[in-house]
CSV table of C-alpha atoms in Angstrom, one decimal:
chain,number,residue,atom,x,y,z
F,907,MET,CA,-2.2,-10.9,38.6
F,908,SER,CA,-0.7,-14.2,37.5
F,909,ALA,CA,-2.1,-17.5,38.7
F,910,LEU,CA,0.9,-19.0,40.7
F,911,LEU,CA,1.0,-22.4,42.3
F,912,THR,CA,2.5,-21.0,45.5
F,913,ASP,CA,-0.5,-18.6,45.8
F,914,LEU,CA,-2.9,-21.4,45.1
F,915,LEU,CA,-1.4,-23.5,47.9
F,916,ALA,CA,-1.3,-20.6,50.3
F,917,ASP,CA,-5.0,-19.8,50.0
F,918,PRO,CA,-6.5,-21.1,53.3
F,919,ALA,CA,-10.0,-21.4,51.8
F,920,LEU,CA,-8.8,-24.2,49.5
F,921,ARG,CA,-7.1,-26.3,52.3
F,922,LEU,CA,-4.5,-27.8,49.9
F,923,ARG,CA,-1.6,-29.7,51.3
F,924,PRO,CA,1.9,-29.6,49.5
F,925,LEU,CA,3.3,-33.1,49.4
F,926,THR,CA,6.7,-32.6,47.5
F,927,SER,CA,9.4,-30.0,48.0
F,928,HIS,CA,8.9,-28.9,44.4
F,929,CYS,CA,5.7,-27.1,45.4
F,930,HIS,CA,7.8,-24.2,46.7
F,931,GLU,CA,10.4,-24.0,43.9
F,932,GLY,CA,10.2,-20.7,42.2
F,933,PRO,CA,7.1,-19.1,40.6
F,934,ARG,CA,5.2,-21.8,38.8
F,935,ALA,CA,2.6,-20.1,36.6
F,936,ILE,CA,-0.7,-21.9,36.0
F,937,SER,CA,-2.1,-21.3,32.5
F,938,TRP,CA,-5.3,-23.5,33.0
F,939,VAL,CA,-6.7,-26.4,34.9
F,940,ALA,CA,-7.4,-29.9,33.4
F,941,THR,CA,-9.4,-32.5,35.4
F,942,THR,CA,-8.8,-36.0,34.0
F,943,GLU,CA,-9.0,-39.7,34.8
F,944,LEU,CA,-7.7,-40.9,31.4
F,945,PRO,CA,-5.1,-43.7,31.2
F,946,ASP,CA,-2.9,-41.4,29.2
F,947,PRO,CA,-3.8,-37.7,29.6
F,948,LEU,CA,-0.6,-36.3,28.1
F,949,PRO,CA,-2.0,-35.9,24.5
F,950,PHE,CA,-4.7,-33.6,26.0
F,951,LEU,CA,-2.4,-31.5,28.2
F,952,ARG,CA,-0.3,-28.4,27.5
F,953,ALA,CA,2.7,-27.1,29.3
F,954,GLY,CA,1.8,-24.9,32.2
F,955,GLU,CA,-1.5,-26.5,33.0
F,956,LEU,CA,-2.5,-27.8,36.4
F,957,MET,CA,-3.7,-31.4,36.3
F,958,LEU,CA,-6.3,-32.7,38.9
F,959,THR,CA,-7.1,-36.3,39.4
F,960,THR,CA,-8.8,-38.6,42.0
F,961,GLY,CA,-6.6,-41.6,41.1
F,962,MET,CA,-9.8,-43.5,40.1
F,963,LEU,CA,-7.8,-45.5,37.6
F,964,GLU,CA,-5.7,-48.1,39.3
F,965,ARG,CA,-2.0,-47.9,38.2
F,966,SER,CA,1.0,-50.0,39.3
F,967,PRO,CA,3.9,-48.2,40.9
F,968,GLY,CA,5.7,-48.5,37.5
F,969,GLU,CA,2.8,-46.9,35.6
F,970,TRP,CA,2.7,-44.1,38.1
F,971,ASP,CA,6.4,-43.5,37.8
F,972,ASP,CA,6.1,-43.3,34.0
F,973,LEU,CA,3.2,-40.9,34.1
F,974,LEU,CA,4.7,-38.6,36.7
F,975,HIS,CA,8.0,-38.3,34.8
F,976,ARG,CA,6.2,-37.5,31.6
F,977,LEU,CA,4.1,-34.9,33.4
F,978,ALA,CA,7.2,-33.3,34.8
F,979,ALA,CA,8.9,-33.3,31.4
F,980,LEU,CA,6.0,-31.6,29.7
F,981,PRO,CA,6.1,-29.7,32.2
F,982,VAL,CA,2.7,-29.2,33.9
F,983,ALA,CA,2.5,-26.6,36.6
F,984,GLY,CA,1.6,-29.3,39.2
F,985,LEU,CA,-0.5,-32.3,40.0
F,986,GLY,CA,-3.4,-32.1,42.4
F,987,PHE,CA,-4.5,-35.4,43.9
F,988,GLY,CA,-8.1,-35.5,45.4
F,989,THR,CA,-8.5,-37.5,48.6
F,990,GLY,CA,-11.5,-38.7,50.4
F,991,LEU,CA,-13.3,-40.2,47.4
F,992,VAL,CA,-11.2,-43.1,45.9
F,993,HIS,CA,-8.2,-42.7,48.1
F,994,GLN,CA,-8.3,-41.5,51.7
F,995,GLU,CA,-4.6,-40.3,51.4
F,996,VAL,CA,-2.3,-39.9,48.5
F,997,PRO,CA,-0.5,-43.2,48.0
F,998,GLY,CA,3.0,-43.1,49.4
F,999,HIS,CA,4.7,-44.5,46.2
F,1000,VAL,CA,3.0,-41.6,44.2
F,1001,VAL,CA,4.4,-39.0,46.6
F,1002,GLU,CA,7.9,-40.7,46.5
F,1003,ARG,CA,8.0,-40.9,42.7
F,1004,ALA,CA,6.6,-37.4,42.2
F,1005,GLU,CA,9.5,-36.1,44.4
F,1006,HIS,CA,12.0,-38.0,42.4
F,1007,ALA,CA,10.5,-36.8,39.1
F,1008,GLY,CA,10.7,-33.2,40.1
F,1009,LEU,CA,6.9,-32.7,40.1
F,1010,ALA,CA,4.9,-30.4,42.4
F,1011,LEU,CA,2.3,-32.7,44.0
F,1012,PHE,CA,-0.4,-31.5,46.4
F,1013,GLY,CA,-3.4,-33.1,48.1
F,1014,SER,CA,-6.9,-31.8,47.8
F,1015,PRO,CA,-9.6,-32.8,50.3
F,1016,VAL,CA,-13.0,-34.0,49.1
F,1017,GLU,CA,-14.7,-31.0,50.8
F,1018,VAL,CA,-13.0,-28.7,48.3
F,1019,PRO,CA,-14.4,-29.7,44.8
F,1020,PHE,CA,-12.1,-29.4,41.8
F,1021,VAL,CA,-14.4,-26.8,40.3
F,1022,GLN,CA,-13.4,-24.4,43.2
F,1023,ILE,CA,-9.8,-24.8,42.3
F,1024,SER,CA,-10.6,-24.2,38.6
F,1025,ARG,CA,-12.5,-21.1,39.5
F,1026,TRP,CA,-9.7,-19.7,41.6
F,1027,VAL,CA,-7.3,-20.2,38.6
F,1028,ALA,CA,-9.8,-18.8,36.0
F,1029,ASP,CA,-10.4,-15.7,38.1
F,1030,ARG,CA,-6.7,-14.9,38.1
F,1031,VAL,CA,-6.0,-15.9,34.5
F,1032,PHE,CA,-8.9,-13.7,33.3
F,1033,ALA,CA,-7.8,-10.8,35.5
F,1034,GLU,CA,-4.3,-11.0,34.1
F,1035,ARG,CA,-5.5,-11.1,30.5
F,1036,TYR,CA,-7.8,-8.2,31.1
F,1037,ALA,CA,-4.9,-6.3,32.6
F,1038,GLN,CA,-2.9,-7.1,29.5
F,1039,VAL,CA,-5.7,-6.0,27.2
F,1040,ARG,CA,-6.1,-2.8,29.3
F,1041,ARG,CA,-2.3,-2.1,29.1
F,1042,THR,CA,-2.3,-2.7,25.3
F,1043,ALA,CA,-5.4,-0.4,24.9
F,1044,ASP,CA,-3.6,2.3,27.0
F,1045,VAL,CA,-0.5,2.0,24.8
F,1046,GLN,CA,-2.6,2.1,21.6
F,1047,ASP,CA,-4.5,5.1,22.9
F,1048,ALA,CA,-1.1,6.9,23.6
F,1049,LEU,CA,0.2,6.1,20.1
F,1050,LEU,CA,-3.0,7.4,18.5
F,1051,ARG,CA,-2.8,10.6,20.6
F,1052,GLU,CA,0.8,11.1,19.6
F,1053,LEU,CA,-0.1,10.7,15.9
F,1054,LEU,CA,-3.1,13.1,16.0
F,1055,SER,CA,-1.3,15.7,18.2
F,1056,GLY,CA,1.1,18.3,16.9
F,1057,ARG,CA,3.9,15.8,17.3
F,1058,GLY,CA,2.5,13.6,14.5
F,1059,LEU,CA,4.6,10.8,13.0
F,1060,PRO,CA,7.8,11.7,15.0
F,1061,GLY,CA,5.8,11.5,18.2
F,1062,LEU,CA,4.3,8.1,17.3
F,1063,LEU,CA,7.7,6.6,16.4
F,1064,ARG,CA,9.3,7.9,19.6
F,1065,ARG,CA,6.5,6.4,21.7
F,1066,LEU,CA,6.6,3.2,19.7
F,1067,HIS,CA,10.3,2.9,20.2
F,1068,GLY,CA,9.9,3.2,24.0
F,1069,HIS,CA,7.3,0.3,24.1
F,1070,LEU,CA,8.9,-2.2,21.6
F,1071,ASP,CA,12.5,-2.3,22.9
F,1072,ALA,CA,13.6,-3.5,19.4
F,1073,GLY,CA,16.0,-0.7,18.4
F,1074,ALA,CA,15.3,2.0,15.9
F,1075,VAL,CA,11.8,2.3,14.4
F,1076,SER,CA,11.5,3.5,10.8
F,1077,VAL,CA,9.1,4.2,8.0
F,1078,THR,CA,10.4,3.4,4.5
F,1079,ALA,CA,9.0,3.8,1.0
F,1080,PRO,CA,8.4,0.8,-1.3
F,1081,ASP,CA,11.7,1.7,-3.1
F,1082,GLY,CA,13.6,1.6,0.2
F,1083,ARG,CA,13.9,5.3,0.7
F,1084,LEU,CA,14.0,6.2,4.4
F,1085,LEU,CA,11.0,8.5,5.2
F,1086,ALA,CA,11.2,8.8,9.0
F,1087,ARG,CA,13.2,7.2,11.8
F,1088,TYR,CA,13.5,7.3,15.6
F,1089,PRO,CA,16.2,7.7,16.9
F,1090,ALA,CA,17.6,9.8,14.0
F,1091,ALA,CA,19.6,7.6,11.6
F,1092,PRO,CA,23.4,7.4,12.1
F,1093,GLU,CA,25.7,6.5,9.2
F,1094,GLY,CA,25.1,3.0,7.8
F,1095,PRO,CA,22.1,1.0,6.6
F,1096,ALA,CA,18.7,2.0,7.7
F,1097,PRO,CA,16.2,-0.3,9.5
F,1098,GLY,CA,13.9,-2.1,7.1
F,1099,THR,CA,16.5,-4.3,5.6
F,1100,PRO,CA,16.1,-8.1,5.6
F,1101,GLY,CA,16.3,-9.5,9.1
F,1102,THR,CA,14.3,-6.8,10.7
F,1103,SER,CA,10.7,-7.0,12.0
F,1104,GLY,CA,8.2,-5.0,10.0
F,1105,THR,CA,4.7,-4.7,8.6
F,1106,PRO,CA,3.3,-2.9,5.6
F,1107,ILE,CA,1.3,0.4,5.7
F,1108,THR,CA,-1.6,0.1,3.3
F,1109,VAL,CA,-4.0,2.5,1.7
F,1110,ASP,CA,-6.9,1.4,-0.5
F,1111,GLY,CA,-5.5,-2.1,-0.3
F,1112,ALA,CA,-2.1,-1.2,-1.7
F,1113,PRO,CA,1.1,-1.2,0.3
F,1114,VAL,CA,2.5,2.4,0.3
F,1115,ALA,CA,5.2,2.1,2.9
F,1116,ARG,CA,6.7,-0.2,5.6
F,1117,LEU,CA,6.9,0.3,9.4
F,1118,ALA,CA,9.9,-1.6,10.7
F,1119,THR,CA,12.1,-2.2,13.7
F,1120,GLU,CA,15.8,-2.7,13.9
F,1121,ARG,CA,15.4,-5.9,15.8
F,1122,ALA,CA,12.7,-8.5,16.0
F,1123,THR,CA,10.0,-7.6,18.5
F,1124,ALA,CA,7.6,-9.7,20.6
F,1125,ARG,CA,5.0,-6.9,20.4
F,1126,GLN,CA,4.0,-7.5,16.8
F,1127,ASP,CA,0.5,-6.5,17.9
F,1128,LEU,CA,1.6,-2.9,18.6
F,1129,LEU,CA,3.6,-2.7,15.4
F,1130,SER,CA,0.5,-3.9,13.4
F,1131,PHE,CA,-1.7,-1.4,15.2
F,1132,ALA,CA,0.7,1.5,14.5
F,1133,ALA,CA,0.9,0.5,10.8
F,1134,SER,CA,-2.9,0.4,10.7
F,1135,VAL,CA,-3.4,3.9,12.2
F,1136,LEU,CA,-0.6,5.2,10.0
F,1137,GLY,CA,-2.4,3.9,7.0
F,1138,LEU,CA,-5.7,5.6,8.1
F,1139,GLU,CA,-3.8,8.8,8.8
F,1140,VAL,CA,-2.1,8.8,5.4
F,1141,ALA,CA,-5.4,8.1,3.7
F,1142,ARG,CA,-7.0,11.1,5.6
F,1143,GLN,CA,-4.1,13.4,4.7
F,1144,GLN,CA,-4.2,12.1,1.1
F,1145,ALA,CA,-7.9,13.2,0.9
F,1146,VAL,CA,-7.0,16.7,2.2
F,1147,LEU,CA,-4.0,17.0,-0.2
F,1148,THR,CA,-6.2,15.7,-3.1
F,1149,GLY,CA,-8.7,18.4,-2.4
F,1150,ARG,CA,-6.0,21.1,-2.6
F,1151,ARG,CA,-4.7,19.6,-5.9
F,1152,GLU,CA,-8.2,19.5,-7.4
F,1153,LEU,CA,-8.8,23.1,-6.5
F,1154,LEU,CA,-5.7,24.1,-8.3
F,1155,GLY,CA,-6.8,21.8,-11.1
F,1156,GLN,CA,-10.0,23.8,-11.6
F,1157,VAL,CA,-7.9,27.0,-11.9
F,1158,VAL,CA,-5.6,25.3,-14.4
F,1159,GLU,CA,-8.6,24.1,-16.5
F,1160,ASP,CA,-9.9,27.6,-16.6
F,1161,VAL,CA,-6.5,29.0,-17.7
F,1162,VAL,CA,-6.1,26.3,-20.4
F,1163,HIS,CA,-9.6,26.7,-21.8
F,1164,ARG,CA,-9.6,30.6,-21.4
F,1165,THR,CA,-12.9,30.5,-19.4
F,1166,VAL,CA,-11.7,33.4,-17.2
F,1167,PRO,CA,-10.0,36.6,-18.1
F,1168,ASP,CA,-6.2,36.6,-17.7
F,1169,ALA,CA,-6.4,39.1,-14.8
F,1170,GLU,CA,-8.7,36.8,-12.8
F,1171,ALA,CA,-6.5,33.8,-13.8
F,1172,ARG,CA,-3.4,35.7,-12.4
F,1173,ARG,CA,-5.2,36.3,-9.1
F,1174,ARG,CA,-6.3,32.7,-8.7
F,1175,LEU,CA,-2.9,31.3,-9.7
F,1176,ALA,CA,-1.2,33.5,-7.1
F,1177,ALA,CA,-3.6,32.3,-4.4
F,1178,HIS,CA,-2.3,28.8,-5.1
F,1179,GLY,CA,1.4,29.8,-4.8
F,1180,ILE,CA,2.1,30.3,-8.5
F,1181,ASP,CA,3.5,33.7,-9.4
F,1182,PRO,CA,2.2,34.2,-13.0
F,1183,ALA,CA,4.7,36.9,-13.7
F,1184,ALA,CA,7.7,34.5,-13.1
F,1185,PRO,CA,8.7,31.9,-15.7
F,1186,HIS,CA,7.4,28.4,-15.0
F,1187,ALA,CA,7.9,25.0,-16.8
F,1188,VAL,CA,4.9,22.7,-16.9
F,1189,VAL,CA,5.5,19.0,-16.1
F,1190,LEU,CA,2.4,17.1,-17.1
F,1191,ALA,CA,1.9,13.4,-16.3
F,1192,ARG,CA,-0.9,11.2,-17.5
F,1193,VAL,CA,-1.8,8.0,-15.6
F,1194,PRO,CA,-3.5,5.1,-17.4
F,1195,ALA,CA,-4.9,3.7,-14.1
F,1196,GLY,CA,-7.5,6.4,-14.1
F,1197,PRO,CA,-8.5,9.4,-11.9
F,1198,ALA,CA,-9.9,7.3,-9.0
F,1199,ARG,CA,-6.6,5.5,-8.3
F,1200,LEU,CA,-4.6,8.7,-8.9
F,1201,ARG,CA,-6.6,10.4,-6.1
F,1202,ALA,CA,-6.7,7.4,-3.7
F,1203,LEU,CA,-3.1,6.3,-3.7
F,1204,PRO,CA,-0.6,8.5,-1.8
F,1205,TRP,CA,2.2,8.8,-4.4
F,1206,THR,CA,3.8,11.7,-2.5
F,1207,LEU,CA,4.3,10.2,1.0
F,1208,GLY,CA,6.7,12.9,2.2
F,1209,PRO,CA,4.1,15.8,2.4
F,1210,LEU,CA,1.5,13.4,3.8
F,1211,LEU,CA,3.8,12.2,6.7
F,1212,ASP,CA,4.9,15.7,7.4
F,1213,ARG,CA,1.3,17.0,7.2
F,1214,GLY,CA,2.4,19.6,4.7
F,1215,GLY,CA,1.5,20.6,1.2
F,1216,ASP,CA,3.3,19.8,-2.1
F,1217,VAL,CA,6.8,21.2,-2.4
F,1218,LEU,CA,5.9,22.5,-5.8
F,1219,PRO,CA,2.4,23.6,-6.9
F,1220,THR,CA,0.6,20.4,-8.1
F,1221,ALA,CA,-2.8,20.1,-9.8
F,1222,LEU,CA,-5.1,17.2,-10.6
F,1223,VAL,CA,-7.0,17.4,-13.9
F,1224,GLU,CA,-8.9,14.2,-14.7
F,1225,ASP,CA,-6.2,11.5,-15.2
F,1226,SER,CA,-3.3,14.0,-15.3
F,1227,VAL,CA,-1.0,15.5,-12.7
F,1228,ALA,CA,0.4,19.0,-13.5
F,1229,VAL,CA,3.5,20.3,-11.6
F,1230,PHE,CA,4.5,24.0,-12.1
F,1231,VAL,CA,8.3,24.3,-11.8
F,1232,PRO,CA,9.7,27.8,-11.1
F,1233,GLU,CA,13.2,29.1,-12.0
F,1234,GLY,CA,16.0,27.6,-10.0
F,1235,VAL,CA,14.4,24.2,-9.9
F,1236,ASP,CA,15.4,21.5,-12.5
F,1237,ALA,CA,12.3,20.7,-14.5
F,1238,ASP,CA,13.8,17.5,-16.0
F,1239,ALA,CA,14.7,16.2,-12.5
F,1240,THR,CA,11.3,17.1,-11.3
F,1241,ALA,CA,9.7,15.2,-14.2
F,1242,HIS,CA,11.7,12.0,-13.4
F,1243,THR,CA,10.7,12.3,-9.7
F,1244,VAL,CA,7.1,12.6,-10.7
F,1245,LEU,CA,7.5,9.5,-13.0
F,1246,GLU,CA,9.0,7.4,-10.2
F,1247,ARG,CA,6.3,8.3,-7.7
F,1248,LEU,CA,3.4,7.8,-10.1
F,1249,ARG,CA,4.6,4.3,-11.0
F,1250,ALA,CA,3.0,3.3,-7.8
F,1251,THR,CA,-0.4,3.8,-9.6
F,1252,GLY,CA,0.5,1.4,-12.3
F,1253,PRO,CA,2.6,1.1,-15.5
F,1254,GLY,CA,2.5,3.2,-18.7
F,1255,VAL,CA,2.8,6.7,-17.1
F,1256,ARG,CA,3.6,9.4,-19.6
F,1257,VAL,CA,5.3,12.6,-18.5
F,1258,GLY,CA,5.9,15.6,-20.8
F,1259,VAL,CA,8.0,18.7,-20.0
F,1260,GLY,CA,7.1,22.1,-21.5
F,1261,ALA,CA,9.4,25.1,-21.9
F,1262,ARG,CA,9.7,27.6,-19.1
F,1263,ARG,CA,7.8,30.8,-19.9
F,1264,PRO,CA,6.3,33.7,-17.9
F,1265,GLY,CA,2.7,34.8,-17.8
F,1266,VAL,CA,-0.7,33.2,-18.0
F,1267,ALA,CA,-0.2,32.7,-21.8
F,1268,GLY,CA,3.2,31.0,-21.0
F,1269,LEU,CA,1.5,28.5,-18.7
F,1270,ARG,CA,-1.1,27.8,-21.3
F,1271,LEU,CA,1.4,27.1,-24.0
F,1272,GLY,CA,3.5,25.1,-21.6
F,1273,TRP,CA,0.5,22.9,-20.8
F,1274,PHE,CA,-0.1,22.1,-24.5
F,1275,GLU,CA,3.7,21.6,-25.1
F,1276,ALA,CA,3.9,19.1,-22.2
F,1277,ARG,CA,0.7,17.3,-23.3
F,1278,GLN,CA,2.1,17.0,-26.9
F,1279,ALA,CA,5.5,15.7,-25.6
F,1280,GLY,CA,3.8,13.2,-23.2
F,1281,SER,CA,1.7,11.8,-26.1
F,1282,THR,CA,4.8,10.6,-27.9
F,1283,GLY,CA,5.5,7.7,-25.5
F,1284,THR,CA,5.9,6.5,-22.0
F,1285,GLY,CA,8.5,7.8,-19.6
F,1286,VAL,CA,9.8,11.4,-19.6
F,1287,ARG,CA,9.6,13.3,-22.9
F,1288,THR,CA,10.8,16.9,-23.4
F,1289,ALA,CA,8.7,19.1,-25.7
F,1290,ALA,CA,9.8,20.3,-29.1
F,1291,PRO,CA,8.7,23.9,-29.9
F,1292,LEU,CA,4.9,23.8,-30.1
F,1293,SER,CA,3.5,23.9,-33.6
F,1294,LEU,CA,0.0,24.9,-34.8
F,1295,THR,CA,-0.6,21.2,-35.6
F,1296,GLY,CA,0.5,20.2,-32.1
F,1297,LEU,CA,-1.7,22.8,-30.6
F,1298,LEU,CA,-4.7,21.5,-32.6
F,1299,LEU,CA,-3.9,17.9,-31.6
F,1300,GLY,CA,-3.5,18.8,-28.0
F,1301,ASN,CA,-6.8,20.8,-27.7
F,1302,LEU,CA,-9.1,18.9,-25.4
F,1303,ASP,CA,-12.2,20.5,-26.8
F,1304,LEU,CA,-11.8,19.6,-30.4
F,1305,PRO,CA,-13.3,16.2,-31.5
F,1306,LEU,CA,-10.3,15.5,-33.8
F,1307,ARG,CA,-10.2,11.8,-33.1
F,1308,GLU,CA,-13.8,11.4,-34.1
F,1309,LEU,CA,-13.3,13.5,-37.3
F,1310,SER,CA,-10.2,11.5,-38.1
F,1311,ASP,CA,-12.1,8.2,-37.8
F,1312,THR,CA,-14.8,9.6,-40.2
F,1313,VAL,CA,-12.3,10.8,-42.8
F,1314,LEU,CA,-10.2,7.6,-42.8
F,1315,ALA,CA,-13.0,5.0,-42.3
F,1316,PRO,CA,-13.2,4.1,-46.1
F,1317,LEU,CA,-9.4,3.4,-46.2
F,1318,LEU,CA,-9.5,1.4,-43.0
F,1319,ARG,CA,-12.4,-0.6,-44.3
F,1320,TYR,CA,-10.7,-1.3,-47.7
F,1321,ASP,CA,-7.4,-2.3,-46.1
F,1322,ALA,CA,-9.2,-4.7,-43.7
F,1323,GLU,CA,-11.3,-6.3,-46.5
F,1324,HIS,CA,-8.7,-6.5,-49.2
F,1325,GLY,CA,-5.5,-6.8,-47.2
F,1326,GLY,CA,-4.5,-3.5,-48.8
F,1327,GLU,CA,-2.0,-0.8,-47.7
F,1328,LEU,CA,-3.8,2.4,-48.7
F,1329,LEU,CA,-3.4,4.0,-45.2
F,1330,GLY,CA,0.3,3.3,-45.2
F,1331,THR,CA,0.6,4.6,-48.7
F,1332,LEU,CA,-1.2,7.8,-47.9
F,1333,ARG,CA,1.0,8.3,-44.8
F,1334,THR,CA,4.2,7.8,-46.8
F,1335,TYR,CA,3.0,10.0,-49.7
F,1336,LEU,CA,2.2,12.9,-47.4
F,1337,ALA,CA,5.5,12.4,-45.5
F,1338,HIS,CA,7.4,12.9,-48.8
F,1339,ASP,CA,5.6,16.1,-49.5
F,1340,ALA,CA,3.3,14.5,-52.1
F,1341,ARG,CA,6.1,13.7,-54.4
F,1342,PRO,CA,5.5,10.4,-56.3
F,1343,ALA,CA,9.2,9.4,-57.0
F,1344,PRO,CA,10.5,9.5,-53.4
F,1345,THR,CA,7.2,7.8,-52.3
F,1346,ALA,CA,7.5,5.0,-54.8
F,1347,GLU,CA,11.2,4.5,-53.8
F,1348,ALA,CA,10.3,4.4,-50.0
F,1349,LEU,CA,7.5,1.9,-50.6
F,1350,THR,CA,9.6,-0.1,-53.1
F,1351,LEU,CA,6.7,0.2,-55.5
F,1352,HIS,CA,6.4,0.9,-59.3
F,1353,ARG,CA,5.1,4.3,-60.1
F,1354,ASN,CA,2.1,3.0,-62.0
F,1355,SER,CA,1.1,0.9,-58.9
F,1356,LEU,CA,1.6,4.0,-56.8
F,1357,ARG,CA,-0.7,6.1,-59.1
F,1358,HIS,CA,-3.3,3.3,-59.0
F,1359,ARG,CA,-3.3,3.4,-55.1
F,1360,LEU,CA,-3.5,7.2,-55.0
F,1361,ARG,CA,-6.5,7.2,-57.4
F,1362,ARG,CA,-8.2,4.6,-55.1
F,1363,ILE,CA,-7.5,6.8,-52.1
F,1364,GLU,CA,-9.1,9.7,-53.8
F,1365,GLU,CA,-12.1,7.7,-54.9
F,1366,LEU,CA,-12.7,6.2,-51.4
F,1367,THR,CA,-12.2,9.4,-49.4
F,1368,GLY,CA,-13.8,11.9,-51.9
F,1369,ARG,CA,-10.7,14.1,-51.5
F,1370,SER,CA,-8.3,15.3,-54.2
F,1371,LEU,CA,-4.6,14.8,-53.4
F,1372,ASP,CA,-3.8,17.7,-55.8
F,1373,ARG,CA,-5.6,20.2,-53.5
F,1374,LEU,CA,-3.7,21.6,-50.5
F,1375,ASP,CA,-6.8,21.8,-48.3
F,1376,ASP,CA,-7.7,18.1,-48.9
F,1377,ARG,CA,-4.1,17.0,-48.3
F,1378,MET,CA,-4.0,19.0,-45.0
F,1379,GLU,CA,-7.2,17.4,-43.9
F,1380,LEU,CA,-5.9,13.9,-44.6
F,1381,TRP,CA,-2.6,14.7,-42.9
F,1382,LEU,CA,-4.3,16.0,-39.8
F,1383,ALA,CA,-6.6,13.0,-39.7
F,1384,LEU,CA,-3.6,10.6,-39.8
F,1385,HIS,CA,-1.8,12.5,-37.0
F,1386,ALA,CA,-5.0,12.8,-34.8
F,1387,ARG,CA,-5.4,9.0,-35.1
F,1388,GLU,CA,-1.8,8.3,-34.1
F,1389,ALA,CA,-2.0,10.8,-31.2
F,1390,GLY,CA,-5.0,8.8,-30.0
F,1391,GLY,CA,-2.8,5.8,-29.5
F,1392,GLU,CA,-3.4,3.8,-32.8
F,1393,ALA,CA,-0.6,1.9,-34.4
F,1394,THR,CA,1.2,3.6,-37.2
F,1395,GLY,CA,1.4,0.6,-39.6
């Protein structure tokens, strides 16, 4: 119910008298009422307001003419002139100049106080605004019902498209990939490109997608509401999917650490969609951002928006994501897809790819292969054949890093205090199969100087470089330290 000037003048209870022909010109909507006797009320008025005055301030015909033209240019909805207090009738020159200015002018008798007119307008303005709020709430309720019903995201986009009248409605990933659209996308660029109206969909404070319309929309409130409920729904579905991934992660941990018999491992793997008899490659990604962010951020939006599970069996184990790739699916392409998606969690993601093998033992070896490959650097790394050393370094239960620090501590301390190069010398010596000549050549060092350094290494570590066991221990200590992320200098 809009507050229209024609309706105001037609209400018999108000006894208002139209004085210019402009009072009946089209639907003049009244946004609010302003009562004023100021010399210049224009700075305090807004377009669409109804101005009421008693004409208390004396103005010359020229001053009235200037004021009335400025009111018409604003434009106000109309001017109400109170009679019976200061003026018994509206001055004729005011009526004449209002008609000339194109201003709707009406007289208001003293028996009808201005507050009664203000109340009449306020009742209708508030009624209209309540109706708008109610209509918006009804639309929001309909959008929410569509999303939570079996129709899900397609239903929400279809309903949103009907209310916005702004062309196609789409959901796009941060990299621009089209995730969903209504109506279905024809050939050509998808909505969401520059020039369209859109709003981010956020989860845990981070933008994970964008809801956009093909053309700008005046109903940005509906677009923002839809983006908010989509963010909540994605977060809810993410929690469900995280639960499934963690359940599989518990099974994987039991397989890797041999805490259950292989027969039980086969049964539990099959329950999660992994046929242990078929060959699988293990893609293992480690995320520096930590387990909490890995579980909160929806890095696989497709399954979440479709309310489905992962396309391939996916497990969460602490700060790692394991994907089990069966025959017929490109493991390397899968690894690159995982890398691109996990970059949403932060930089420095490491992805390793193990060889495809059948059986529980094959999955176990593939896990360690992928872990060893991923430890060599960021990005996607394909595993070399797993060695006994690699298996030792990849074992989560062995405190190799701690033992490494203990063994190498005297050398590290000496190098730090004396600016020495004992650690580098030891690494080069062992890399050249403990042969002095190639080592001295690689270090550009005289053999006597090399012998002096090697004796110092033996004295500090209490190990003999002539004994194979001691050399092996030092070699493992160096590799364990480098696998833990230390510089190799």
